[in-house]
Amino acid sequence: MLGKTAGGLLWLSRYLERSENTARLVEAGFRMALTRAAAGEDEWASVLTTVGCLDAYYARHDTISPNSAVDFLLRDKTNPLSVYSVMRAARDNARATRTALTREVWEAVNDGWMQLKEMLKRPVSQAELPKVLTAVRQLSALVRGALQGTMLRNDIFSFSRIGSLIERADNTARILDVKYYVLLPTGASVGSSLDNVQWEMILRSASADKSFHWLYPGNANPKAIAEFLILDARMPRSLAYCYDELVGHLAALESEYGDRRTCHDLVAGLEASLTGRTIDDIIDFGLHEFIREFLRANAALAAQIETDYRFYE
């Protein structure tokens, strides 16, 4: 496969995953604002920080308000991380790699983009927000379902899944870092307790609330949540799950192309660093420090994959 095509497939999946993650974060901020009006500005600041566009937001706005934050995150064309911008980029990548995709995948991306563009033509009211966020999540789910149900299990499929998993791991780590560290009371340690509403928002942001409560009924404590989102490979948005899957898909590429590249050793080391630790080891090391280290390593892996497979040729 041409490197440019491989890159387009990987970034198509990264952008789709990013749009869904942003929608879930906006939903969490919206719910938090409904339950605790006094915490609204802090919560929206944490959402903007998690997405990675707080500085860009302040370049255009003096203060944080729910309406301006939602508009910036969903439909601001000058914000490259807005859902509008990310989905436009996903559609552009799908069009550029159309010959590598099944008809079902292309139509899911293209039709979804057209619907979403219409929804985001004007500011989204509070009453319409749940409907729009649901549409964003459903679009990502439809494309993912079309990929799973119609694509050959070959290098095209592997590059698509690698993009999703790299992006998902990054998002889960950011959610934990911002909501579990930045929002702790001043001077509090990682083991301190936050109120139940805040913990629920952490789980909702990662689409993990129901799964967590199945496994830990009545036990929403900081340590259990961190362990679930980092080390529980049964949870499809945990760091351990993402890296177990990344190892498998990169191994598939190694087998298909008949050679082992730098990224294969890198992903193996990162996966071992996750499975070889307990949550007590991570907390003793420092959760914030662990996540910062992980985010750097995850970004380095993504860059190495692009280098190894010559995405820019």
PDB file of C-alpha atoms in Angstrom:
ATOM      1  CA  MET A   1       0.000   0.000   0.000  1.00  0.00           C
ATOM      2  CA  LEU A   2       1.210   3.545  -0.745  1.00  0.00           C
ATOM      3  CA  GLY A   3       2.296   5.412   2.368  1.00  0.00           C
ATOM      4  CA  LYS A   4      -0.052   8.284   1.547  1.00  0.00           C
ATOM      5  CA  THR A   5      -3.023   5.895   1.476  1.00  0.00           C
ATOM      6  CA  ALA A   6      -2.002   4.284   4.763  1.00  0.00           C
ATOM      7  CA  GLY A   7      -1.741   7.725   6.326  1.00  0.00           C
ATOM      8  CA  GLY A   8      -5.137   8.743   5.027  1.00  0.00           C
ATOM      9  CA  LEU A   9      -6.755   5.626   6.503  1.00  0.00           C
ATOM     10  CA  LEU A  10      -5.079   6.107   9.866  1.00  0.00           C
ATOM     11  CA  TRP A  11      -6.071   9.774  10.077  1.00  0.00           C
ATOM     12  CA  LEU A  12      -9.613   9.076   8.899  1.00  0.00           C
ATOM     13  CA  SER A  13     -10.014   6.829  11.932  1.00  0.00           C
ATOM     14  CA  ARG A  14      -8.215   9.234  14.265  1.00  0.00           C
ATOM     15  CA  TYR A  15     -10.502  12.091  13.254  1.00  0.00           C
ATOM     16  CA  LEU A  16     -13.646   9.989  13.642  1.00  0.00           C
ATOM     17  CA  GLU A  17     -12.541   8.883  17.101  1.00  0.00           C
ATOM     18  CA  ARG A  18     -11.643  12.470  18.005  1.00  0.00           C
ATOM     19  CA  SER A  19     -15.068  13.776  17.019  1.00  0.00           C
ATOM     20  CA  GLU A  20     -16.791  11.173  19.185  1.00  0.00           C
ATOM     21  CA  ASN A  21     -14.479  11.869  22.117  1.00  0.00           C
ATOM     22  CA  THR A  22     -15.166  15.601  21.894  1.00  0.00           C
ATOM     23  CA  ALA A  23     -18.916  14.972  21.770  1.00  0.00           C
ATOM     24  CA  ARG A  24     -18.693  12.852  24.924  1.00  0.00           C
ATOM     25  CA  LEU A  25     -16.677  15.533  26.720  1.00  0.00           C
ATOM     26  CA  VAL A  26     -19.195  18.214  25.743  1.00  0.00           C
ATOM     27  CA  GLU A  27     -21.988  15.992  27.018  1.00  0.00           C
ATOM     28  CA  ALA A  28     -20.163  15.537  30.329  1.00  0.00           C
ATOM     29  CA  GLY A  29     -19.688  19.306  30.651  1.00  0.00           C
ATOM     30  CA  PHE A  30     -23.347  19.888  29.823  1.00  0.00           C
ATOM     31  CA  ARG A  31     -24.517  17.393  32.447  1.00  0.00           C
ATOM     32  CA  MET A  32     -22.167  18.879  35.032  1.00  0.00           C
ATOM     33  CA  ALA A  33     -23.494  22.364  34.331  1.00  0.00           C
ATOM     34  CA  LEU A  34     -27.047  21.110  34.841  1.00  0.00           C
ATOM     35  CA  THR A  35     -26.274  19.494  38.183  1.00  0.00           C
ATOM     36  CA  ARG A  36     -23.892  22.119  39.622  1.00  0.00           C
ATOM     37  CA  ALA A  37     -24.312  25.627  38.267  1.00  0.00           C
ATOM     38  CA  ALA A  38     -21.511  27.024  40.447  1.00  0.00           C
ATOM     39  CA  ALA A  39     -18.986  24.652  38.881  1.00  0.00           C
ATOM     40  CA  GLY A  40     -19.855  25.524  35.291  1.00  0.00           C
ATOM     41  CA  GLU A  41     -16.814  27.607  34.331  1.00  0.00           C
ATOM     42  CA  ASP A  42     -14.328  25.190  35.896  1.00  0.00           C
ATOM     43  CA  GLU A  43     -15.955  22.229  34.177  1.00  0.00           C
ATOM     44  CA  TRP A  44     -15.958  23.887  30.736  1.00  0.00           C
ATOM     45  CA  ALA A  45     -12.342  24.930  31.264  1.00  0.00           C
ATOM     46  CA  SER A  46     -11.501  21.294  31.991  1.00  0.00           C
ATOM     47  CA  VAL A  47     -13.290  20.168  28.811  1.00  0.00           C
ATOM     48  CA  LEU A  48     -11.381  22.707  26.711  1.00  0.00           C
ATOM     49  CA  THR A  49      -8.129  21.643  28.370  1.00  0.00           C
ATOM     50  CA  THR A  50      -8.808  17.955  27.742  1.00  0.00           C
ATOM     51  CA  VAL A  51      -9.543  18.571  24.060  1.00  0.00           C
ATOM     52  CA  GLY A  52      -6.343  20.621  23.870  1.00  0.00           C
ATOM     53  CA  CYS A  53      -7.761  23.969  22.763  1.00  0.00           C
ATOM     54  CA  LEU A  54      -7.978  26.129  25.909  1.00  0.00           C
ATOM     55  CA  ASP A  55      -5.319  28.594  24.659  1.00  0.00           C
ATOM     56  CA  ALA A  56      -7.007  28.802  21.256  1.00  0.00           C
ATOM     57  CA  TYR A  57     -10.311  29.496  22.983  1.00  0.00           C
ATOM     58  CA  TYR A  58      -8.847  32.356  25.029  1.00  0.00           C
ATOM     59  CA  ALA A  59      -7.371  33.804  21.843  1.00  0.00           C
ATOM     60  CA  ARG A  60     -10.949  34.401  20.696  1.00  0.00           C
ATOM     61  CA  HIS A  61     -12.850  34.856  23.982  1.00  0.00           C
ATOM     62  CA  ASP A  62     -12.131  36.762  27.187  1.00  0.00           C
ATOM     63  CA  THR A  63     -14.165  34.540  29.504  1.00  0.00           C
ATOM     64  CA  ILE A  64     -15.580  31.032  29.484  1.00  0.00           C
ATOM     65  CA  SER A  65     -19.318  30.657  29.120  1.00  0.00           C
ATOM     66  CA  PRO A  66     -21.244  27.457  28.330  1.00  0.00           C
ATOM     67  CA  ASN A  67     -22.640  28.782  25.039  1.00  0.00           C
ATOM     68  CA  SER A  68     -19.319  30.046  23.705  1.00  0.00           C
ATOM     69  CA  ALA A  69     -17.469  26.903  24.845  1.00  0.00           C
ATOM     70  CA  VAL A  70     -19.997  24.607  23.155  1.00  0.00           C
ATOM     71  CA  ASP A  71     -19.929  26.659  19.960  1.00  0.00           C
ATOM     72  CA  PHE A  72     -16.123  26.668  19.897  1.00  0.00           C
ATOM     73  CA  LEU A  73     -15.941  22.914  20.460  1.00  0.00           C
ATOM     74  CA  LEU A  74     -18.672  21.934  18.020  1.00  0.00           C
ATOM     75  CA  ARG A  75     -18.801  24.320  15.078  1.00  0.00           C
ATOM     76  CA  ASP A  76     -16.019  26.932  15.099  1.00  0.00           C
ATOM     77  CA  LYS A  77     -14.319  26.615  11.699  1.00  0.00           C
ATOM     78  CA  THR A  78     -11.206  28.429  12.969  1.00  0.00           C
ATOM     79  CA  ASN A  79     -10.716  25.760  15.649  1.00  0.00           C
ATOM     80  CA  PRO A  80      -8.964  22.770  14.029  1.00  0.00           C
ATOM     81  CA  LEU A  81     -10.123  20.584  16.932  1.00  0.00           C
ATOM     82  CA  SER A  82     -13.834  21.426  16.679  1.00  0.00           C
ATOM     83  CA  VAL A  83     -16.196  18.622  15.689  1.00  0.00           C
ATOM     84  CA  TYR A  84     -16.941  20.468  12.437  1.00  0.00           C
ATOM     85  CA  SER A  85     -13.249  20.780  11.508  1.00  0.00           C
ATOM     86  CA  VAL A  86     -12.388  17.240  12.552  1.00  0.00           C
ATOM     87  CA  MET A  87     -15.300  15.688  10.664  1.00  0.00           C
ATOM     88  CA  ARG A  88     -14.495  17.707   7.547  1.00  0.00           C
ATOM     89  CA  ALA A  89     -10.942  16.361   7.743  1.00  0.00           C
ATOM     90  CA  ALA A  90     -12.270  12.812   8.222  1.00  0.00           C
ATOM     91  CA  ARG A  91     -14.438  13.137   5.130  1.00  0.00           C
ATOM     92  CA  ASP A  92     -11.522  14.571   3.113  1.00  0.00           C
ATOM     93  CA  ASN A  93      -9.356  11.605   4.124  1.00  0.00           C
ATOM     94  CA  ALA A  94     -12.143   9.174   3.246  1.00  0.00           C
ATOM     95  CA  ARG A  95     -12.492  10.771  -0.181  1.00  0.00           C
ATOM     96  CA  ALA A  96      -8.728  10.609  -0.749  1.00  0.00           C
ATOM     97  CA  THR A  97      -8.645   6.894   0.166  1.00  0.00           C
ATOM     98  CA  ARG A  98     -12.019   5.981  -1.318  1.00  0.00           C
ATOM     99  CA  THR A  99     -10.639   3.182  -3.499  1.00  0.00           C
ATOM    100  CA  ALA A 100      -9.364   1.427  -0.356  1.00  0.00           C
ATOM    101  CA  LEU A 101     -12.762   1.589   1.392  1.00  0.00           C
ATOM    102  CA  THR A 102     -15.919  -0.422   0.855  1.00  0.00           C
ATOM    103  CA  ARG A 103     -18.966   1.403  -0.436  1.00  0.00           C
ATOM    104  CA  GLU A 104     -20.610   1.051   2.975  1.00  0.00           C
ATOM    105  CA  VAL A 105     -17.744   2.775   4.774  1.00  0.00           C
ATOM    106  CA  TRP A 106     -17.537   5.635   2.284  1.00  0.00           C
ATOM    107  CA  GLU A 107     -21.296   6.222   2.388  1.00  0.00           C
ATOM    108  CA  ALA A 108     -21.356   6.158   6.196  1.00  0.00           C
ATOM    109  CA  VAL A 109     -18.657   8.849   6.325  1.00  0.00           C
ATOM    110  CA  ASN A 110     -20.025  10.993   3.496  1.00  0.00           C
ATOM    111  CA  ASP A 111     -23.702  10.835   4.494  1.00  0.00           C
ATOM    112  CA  GLY A 112     -22.813  11.466   8.127  1.00  0.00           C
ATOM    113  CA  TRP A 113     -20.722  14.494   7.204  1.00  0.00           C
ATOM    114  CA  MET A 114     -23.550  15.979   5.127  1.00  0.00           C
ATOM    115  CA  GLN A 115     -26.030  15.545   7.984  1.00  0.00           C
ATOM    116  CA  LEU A 116     -23.626  16.953  10.547  1.00  0.00           C
ATOM    117  CA  LYS A 117     -22.747  19.957   8.385  1.00  0.00           C
ATOM    118  CA  GLU A 118     -26.459  20.794   8.170  1.00  0.00           C
ATOM    119  CA  MET A 119     -26.905  20.459  11.948  1.00  0.00           C
ATOM    120  CA  LEU A 120     -23.953  22.774  12.629  1.00  0.00           C
ATOM    121  CA  LYS A 121     -24.953  25.534  10.202  1.00  0.00           C
ATOM    122  CA  ARG A 122     -26.196  27.615  13.137  1.00  0.00           C
ATOM    123  CA  PRO A 123     -25.425  27.796  16.873  1.00  0.00           C
ATOM    124  CA  VAL A 124     -26.718  24.764  18.752  1.00  0.00           C
ATOM    125  CA  SER A 125     -29.305  25.621  21.390  1.00  0.00           C
ATOM    126  CA  GLN A 126     -29.321  23.926  24.782  1.00  0.00           C
ATOM    127  CA  ALA A 127     -32.509  22.097  23.799  1.00  0.00           C
ATOM    128  CA  GLU A 128     -30.922  20.770  20.592  1.00  0.00           C
ATOM    129  CA  LEU A 129     -27.533  19.916  22.099  1.00  0.00           C
ATOM    130  CA  PRO A 130     -28.340  16.322  23.189  1.00  0.00           C
ATOM    131  CA  LYS A 131     -29.664  15.539  19.697  1.00  0.00           C
ATOM    132  CA  VAL A 132     -26.537  16.908  17.995  1.00  0.00           C
ATOM    133  CA  LEU A 133     -24.159  15.110  20.354  1.00  0.00           C
ATOM    134  CA  THR A 134     -26.030  11.854  19.823  1.00  0.00           C
ATOM    135  CA  ALA A 135     -25.727  12.334  16.053  1.00  0.00           C
ATOM    136  CA  VAL A 136     -21.945  12.788  16.326  1.00  0.00           C
ATOM    137  CA  ARG A 137     -21.587   9.612  18.377  1.00  0.00           C
ATOM    138  CA  GLN A 138     -23.853   7.669  16.045  1.00  0.00           C
ATOM    139  CA  LEU A 139     -21.872   8.773  13.001  1.00  0.00           C
ATOM    140  CA  SER A 140     -18.679   7.408  14.496  1.00  0.00           C
ATOM    141  CA  ALA A 141     -20.447   4.199  15.500  1.00  0.00           C
ATOM    142  CA  LEU A 142     -21.900   3.716  12.005  1.00  0.00           C
ATOM    143  CA  VAL A 143     -18.510   4.081  10.341  1.00  0.00           C
ATOM    144  CA  ARG A 144     -16.910   1.774  12.894  1.00  0.00           C
ATOM    145  CA  GLY A 145     -19.662  -0.785  12.300  1.00  0.00           C
ATOM    146  CA  ALA A 146     -19.226  -0.569   8.523  1.00  0.00           C
ATOM    147  CA  LEU A 147     -15.468  -1.075   8.928  1.00  0.00           C
ATOM    148  CA  GLN A 148     -15.973  -4.072  11.194  1.00  0.00           C
ATOM    149  CA  GLY A 149     -18.689  -5.597   9.045  1.00  0.00           C
ATOM    150  CA  THR A 150     -17.465  -5.066   5.490  1.00  0.00           C
ATOM    151  CA  MET A 151     -13.683  -4.614   5.361  1.00  0.00           C
ATOM    152  CA  LEU A 152     -11.145  -7.324   4.665  1.00  0.00           C
ATOM    153  CA  ARG A 153      -8.844  -8.080   7.602  1.00  0.00           C
ATOM    154  CA  ASN A 154      -5.783  -6.801   5.757  1.00  0.00           C
ATOM    155  CA  ASP A 155      -3.379  -3.863   6.029  1.00  0.00           C
ATOM    156  CA  ILE A 156      -6.177  -1.398   5.224  1.00  0.00           C
ATOM    157  CA  PHE A 157      -8.173  -2.606   8.209  1.00  0.00           C
ATOM    158  CA  SER A 158      -5.108  -2.622  10.464  1.00  0.00           C
ATOM    159  CA  PHE A 159      -4.148   0.975   9.666  1.00  0.00           C
ATOM    160  CA  SER A 160      -7.736   2.063  10.284  1.00  0.00           C
ATOM    161  CA  ARG A 161      -7.855   0.362  13.682  1.00  0.00           C
ATOM    162  CA  ILE A 162      -4.415   1.655  14.659  1.00  0.00           C
ATOM    163  CA  GLY A 163      -5.636   5.213  14.118  1.00  0.00           C
ATOM    164  CA  SER A 164      -8.687   4.673  16.327  1.00  0.00           C
ATOM    165  CA  LEU A 165      -6.679   3.038  19.113  1.00  0.00           C
ATOM    166  CA  ILE A 166      -3.913   5.670  19.192  1.00  0.00           C
ATOM    167  CA  GLU A 167      -6.524   8.428  19.431  1.00  0.00           C
ATOM    168  CA  ARG A 168      -8.640   6.614  22.002  1.00  0.00           C
ATOM    169  CA  ALA A 169      -5.687   5.951  24.302  1.00  0.00           C
ATOM    170  CA  ASP A 170      -4.691   9.622  24.086  1.00  0.00           C
ATOM    171  CA  ASN A 171      -8.221  10.740  24.962  1.00  0.00           C
ATOM    172  CA  THR A 172      -8.641   8.408  27.943  1.00  0.00           C
ATOM    173  CA  ALA A 173      -5.295   9.493  29.366  1.00  0.00           C
ATOM    174  CA  ARG A 174      -6.222  13.178  28.951  1.00  0.00           C
ATOM    175  CA  ILE A 175      -9.568  12.666  30.669  1.00  0.00           C
ATOM    176  CA  LEU A 176      -7.870  11.052  33.645  1.00  0.00           C
ATOM    177  CA  ASP A 177      -5.175  13.709  33.838  1.00  0.00           C
ATOM    178  CA  VAL A 178      -7.446  16.741  33.622  1.00  0.00           C
ATOM    179  CA  LYS A 179     -10.357  15.486  35.664  1.00  0.00           C
ATOM    180  CA  TYR A 180      -8.467  13.435  38.208  1.00  0.00           C
ATOM    181  CA  TYR A 181      -5.479  15.712  38.776  1.00  0.00           C
ATOM    182  CA  VAL A 182      -6.272  19.256  37.675  1.00  0.00           C
ATOM    183  CA  LEU A 183      -9.675  19.268  39.361  1.00  0.00           C
ATOM    184  CA  LEU A 184      -8.476  17.908  42.696  1.00  0.00           C
ATOM    185  CA  PRO A 185      -8.933  20.398  45.559  1.00  0.00           C
ATOM    186  CA  THR A 186      -5.896  22.633  45.988  1.00  0.00           C
ATOM    187  CA  GLY A 187      -3.174  20.834  47.903  1.00  0.00           C
ATOM    188  CA  ALA A 188      -4.969  17.484  47.831  1.00  0.00           C
ATOM    189  CA  SER A 189      -3.169  14.274  46.952  1.00  0.00           C
ATOM    190  CA  VAL A 190      -4.227  11.836  44.289  1.00  0.00           C
ATOM    191  CA  GLY A 191      -5.776   9.551  46.902  1.00  0.00           C
ATOM    192  CA  SER A 192      -8.152  12.259  48.086  1.00  0.00           C
ATOM    193  CA  SER A 193     -11.867  11.982  47.457  1.00  0.00           C
ATOM    194  CA  LEU A 194     -13.895  14.163  45.135  1.00  0.00           C
ATOM    195  CA  ASP A 195     -17.675  14.237  45.283  1.00  0.00           C
ATOM    196  CA  ASN A 196     -19.650  11.509  43.546  1.00  0.00           C
ATOM    197  CA  VAL A 197     -20.840  13.820  40.769  1.00  0.00           C
ATOM    198  CA  GLN A 198     -17.266  14.560  39.687  1.00  0.00           C
ATOM    199  CA  TRP A 199     -16.320  10.885  39.652  1.00  0.00           C
ATOM    200  CA  GLU A 200     -19.410  10.143  37.603  1.00  0.00           C
ATOM    201  CA  MET A 201     -18.305  12.755  35.064  1.00  0.00           C
ATOM    202  CA  ILE A 202     -14.895  11.087  34.767  1.00  0.00           C
ATOM    203  CA  LEU A 203     -16.565   7.796  33.924  1.00  0.00           C
ATOM    204  CA  ARG A 204     -19.147   9.357  31.579  1.00  0.00           C
ATOM    205  CA  SER A 205     -16.430  11.213  29.681  1.00  0.00           C
ATOM    206  CA  ALA A 206     -14.802   7.864  28.908  1.00  0.00           C
ATOM    207  CA  SER A 207     -18.109   6.075  28.202  1.00  0.00           C
ATOM    208  CA  ALA A 208     -17.265   3.832  31.138  1.00  0.00           C
ATOM    209  CA  ASP A 209     -19.906   4.565  33.770  1.00  0.00           C
ATOM    210  CA  LYS A 210     -22.178   1.556  33.251  1.00  0.00           C
ATOM    211  CA  SER A 211     -19.319  -0.905  32.759  1.00  0.00           C
ATOM    212  CA  PHE A 212     -17.582   0.361  35.891  1.00  0.00           C
ATOM    213  CA  HIS A 213     -20.691   0.054  38.048  1.00  0.00           C
ATOM    214  CA  TRP A 214     -21.240  -3.507  36.817  1.00  0.00           C
ATOM    215  CA  LEU A 215     -17.794  -4.458  38.074  1.00  0.00           C
ATOM    216  CA  TYR A 216     -17.577  -2.166  41.115  1.00  0.00           C
ATOM    217  CA  PRO A 217     -21.109  -1.676  42.470  1.00  0.00           C
ATOM    218  CA  GLY A 218     -21.147   1.132  45.043  1.00  0.00           C
ATOM    219  CA  ASN A 219     -17.368   1.526  44.956  1.00  0.00           C
ATOM    220  CA  ALA A 220     -16.627   4.645  42.861  1.00  0.00           C
ATOM    221  CA  ASN A 221     -13.339   5.493  44.562  1.00  0.00           C
ATOM    222  CA  PRO A 222     -10.315   7.141  42.920  1.00  0.00           C
ATOM    223  CA  LYS A 223      -8.105   4.075  42.946  1.00  0.00           C
ATOM    224  CA  ALA A 224     -10.738   1.780  41.407  1.00  0.00           C
ATOM    225  CA  ILE A 225     -11.566   4.289  38.646  1.00  0.00           C
ATOM    226  CA  ALA A 226      -7.900   4.825  37.766  1.00  0.00           C
ATOM    227  CA  GLU A 227      -7.273   1.069  37.687  1.00  0.00           C
ATOM    228  CA  PHE A 228     -10.327   0.509  35.466  1.00  0.00           C
ATOM    229  CA  LEU A 229      -9.395   3.174  32.926  1.00  0.00           C
ATOM    230  CA  ILE A 230      -5.693   2.334  32.836  1.00  0.00           C
ATOM    231  CA  LEU A 231      -5.236  -1.390  33.449  1.00  0.00           C
ATOM    232  CA  ASP A 232      -8.505  -3.249  32.838  1.00  0.00           C
ATOM    233  CA  ALA A 233      -8.144  -4.780  29.368  1.00  0.00           C
ATOM    234  CA  ARG A 234     -11.845  -5.721  29.338  1.00  0.00           C
ATOM    235  CA  MET A 235     -12.753  -2.050  29.051  1.00  0.00           C
ATOM    236  CA  PRO A 236     -12.518  -0.991  25.340  1.00  0.00           C
ATOM    237  CA  ARG A 237     -11.388   2.544  26.200  1.00  0.00           C
ATOM    238  CA  SER A 238      -8.765   1.600  28.758  1.00  0.00           C
ATOM    239  CA  LEU A 239      -5.086   2.143  28.018  1.00  0.00           C
ATOM    240  CA  ALA A 240      -4.393  -1.576  28.454  1.00  0.00           C
ATOM    241  CA  TYR A 241      -7.092  -2.564  25.942  1.00  0.00           C
ATOM    242  CA  CYS A 242      -5.875  -0.050  23.365  1.00  0.00           C
ATOM    243  CA  TYR A 243      -2.311  -1.288  23.622  1.00  0.00           C
ATOM    244  CA  ASP A 244      -3.249  -4.962  23.558  1.00  0.00           C
ATOM    245  CA  GLU A 245      -5.070  -4.256  20.282  1.00  0.00           C
ATOM    246  CA  LEU A 246      -2.271  -2.066  18.912  1.00  0.00           C
ATOM    247  CA  VAL A 247       0.234  -4.876  19.459  1.00  0.00           C
ATOM    248  CA  GLY A 248      -2.032  -7.221  17.505  1.00  0.00           C
ATOM    249  CA  HIS A 249      -2.625  -4.908  14.553  1.00  0.00           C
ATOM    250  CA  LEU A 250       1.036  -3.938  14.241  1.00  0.00           C
ATOM    251  CA  ALA A 251       1.919  -7.640  14.380  1.00  0.00           C
ATOM    252  CA  ALA A 252      -0.522  -8.180  11.505  1.00  0.00           C
ATOM    253  CA  LEU A 253       1.333  -5.533   9.480  1.00  0.00           C
ATOM    254  CA  GLU A 254       4.659  -7.172  10.336  1.00  0.00           C
ATOM    255  CA  SER A 255       3.327 -10.484   9.046  1.00  0.00           C
ATOM    256  CA  GLU A 256       1.772  -8.998   5.907  1.00  0.00           C
ATOM    257  CA  TYR A 257       4.835  -6.964   4.897  1.00  0.00           C
ATOM    258  CA  GLY A 258       7.375  -9.537   6.055  1.00  0.00           C
ATOM    259  CA  ASP A 259       9.538  -7.230   8.158  1.00  0.00           C
ATOM    260  CA  ARG A 260       9.766  -5.823  11.675  1.00  0.00           C
ATOM    261  CA  ARG A 261      10.109  -2.071  12.076  1.00  0.00           C
ATOM    262  CA  THR A 262      10.978   0.279  14.912  1.00  0.00           C
ATOM    263  CA  CYS A 263       7.343   0.834  15.881  1.00  0.00           C
ATOM    264  CA  HIS A 264       6.912  -2.887  16.661  1.00  0.00           C
ATOM    265  CA  ASP A 265       9.567  -2.772  19.373  1.00  0.00           C
ATOM    266  CA  LEU A 266       8.215   0.538  20.651  1.00  0.00           C
ATOM    267  CA  VAL A 267       4.629  -0.706  21.037  1.00  0.00           C
ATOM    268  CA  ALA A 268       5.827  -3.922  22.705  1.00  0.00           C
ATOM    269  CA  GLY A 269       7.747  -1.909  25.304  1.00  0.00           C
ATOM    270  CA  LEU A 270       4.802   0.389  25.986  1.00  0.00           C
ATOM    271  CA  GLU A 271       2.388  -2.512  26.320  1.00  0.00           C
ATOM    272  CA  ALA A 272       4.758  -4.244  28.745  1.00  0.00           C
ATOM    273  CA  SER A 273       5.054  -1.070  30.819  1.00  0.00           C
ATOM    274  CA  LEU A 274       1.278  -1.098  31.269  1.00  0.00           C
ATOM    275  CA  THR A 275       0.746  -4.783  31.996  1.00  0.00           C
ATOM    276  CA  GLY A 276       3.808  -4.926  34.229  1.00  0.00           C
ATOM    277  CA  ARG A 277       2.476  -2.367  36.726  1.00  0.00           C
ATOM    278  CA  THR A 278      -0.207  -2.369  39.387  1.00  0.00           C
ATOM    279  CA  ILE A 279      -2.341   0.629  40.206  1.00  0.00           C
ATOM    280  CA  ASP A 280      -0.393   0.968  43.470  1.00  0.00           C
ATOM    281  CA  ASP A 281       2.831   1.212  41.446  1.00  0.00           C
ATOM    282  CA  ILE A 282       1.284   3.966  39.312  1.00  0.00           C
ATOM    283  CA  ILE A 283      -0.039   5.967  42.267  1.00  0.00           C
ATOM    284  CA  ASP A 284       3.301   5.657  44.070  1.00  0.00           C
ATOM    285  CA  PHE A 285       5.059   6.899  40.923  1.00  0.00           C
ATOM    286  CA  GLY A 286       2.494   9.719  40.605  1.00  0.00           C
ATOM    287  CA  LEU A 287      -0.626   9.479  38.477  1.00  0.00           C
ATOM    288  CA  HIS A 288      -0.058  12.841  36.811  1.00  0.00           C
ATOM    289  CA  GLU A 289       3.552  11.958  36.058  1.00  0.00           C
ATOM    290  CA  PHE A 290       2.559   8.533  34.726  1.00  0.00           C
ATOM    291  CA  ILE A 291      -0.051  10.017  32.393  1.00  0.00           C
ATOM    292  CA  ARG A 292       2.285  12.743  31.123  1.00  0.00           C
ATOM    293  CA  GLU A 293       4.871  10.052  30.389  1.00  0.00           C
ATOM    294  CA  PHE A 294       2.250   7.902  28.666  1.00  0.00           C
ATOM    295  CA  LEU A 295       0.974  10.754  26.485  1.00  0.00           C
ATOM    296  CA  ARG A 296       4.498  11.510  25.299  1.00  0.00           C
ATOM    297  CA  ALA A 297       5.120   7.831  24.547  1.00  0.00           C
ATOM    298  CA  ASN A 298       1.786   7.443  22.748  1.00  0.00           C
ATOM    299  CA  ALA A 299       2.532  10.478  20.564  1.00  0.00           C
ATOM    300  CA  ALA A 300       6.016   9.135  19.859  1.00  0.00           C
ATOM    301  CA  LEU A 301       4.546   5.792  18.789  1.00  0.00           C
ATOM    302  CA  ALA A 302       2.113   7.520  16.413  1.00  0.00           C
ATOM    303  CA  ALA A 303       4.978   9.499  14.870  1.00  0.00           C
ATOM    304  CA  GLN A 304       7.125   6.378  14.570  1.00  0.00           C
ATOM    305  CA  ILE A 305       4.369   4.488  12.760  1.00  0.00           C
ATOM    306  CA  GLU A 306       4.126   7.344  10.262  1.00  0.00           C
ATOM    307  CA  THR A 307       7.888   7.301   9.794  1.00  0.00           C
ATOM    308  CA  ASP A 308       8.154   3.521   9.463  1.00  0.00           C
ATOM    309  CA  TYR A 309       5.429   3.320   6.850  1.00  0.00           C
ATOM    310  CA  ARG A 310       6.520   6.462   4.982  1.00  0.00           C
ATOM    311  CA  PHE A 311       3.158   8.223   5.166  1.00  0.00           C
ATOM    312  CA  TYR A 312       4.484  11.300   3.424  1.00  0.00           C
ATOM    313  CA  GLU A 313       5.944   9.700   0.277  1.00  0.00           C
TER     314      GLU A 313
END
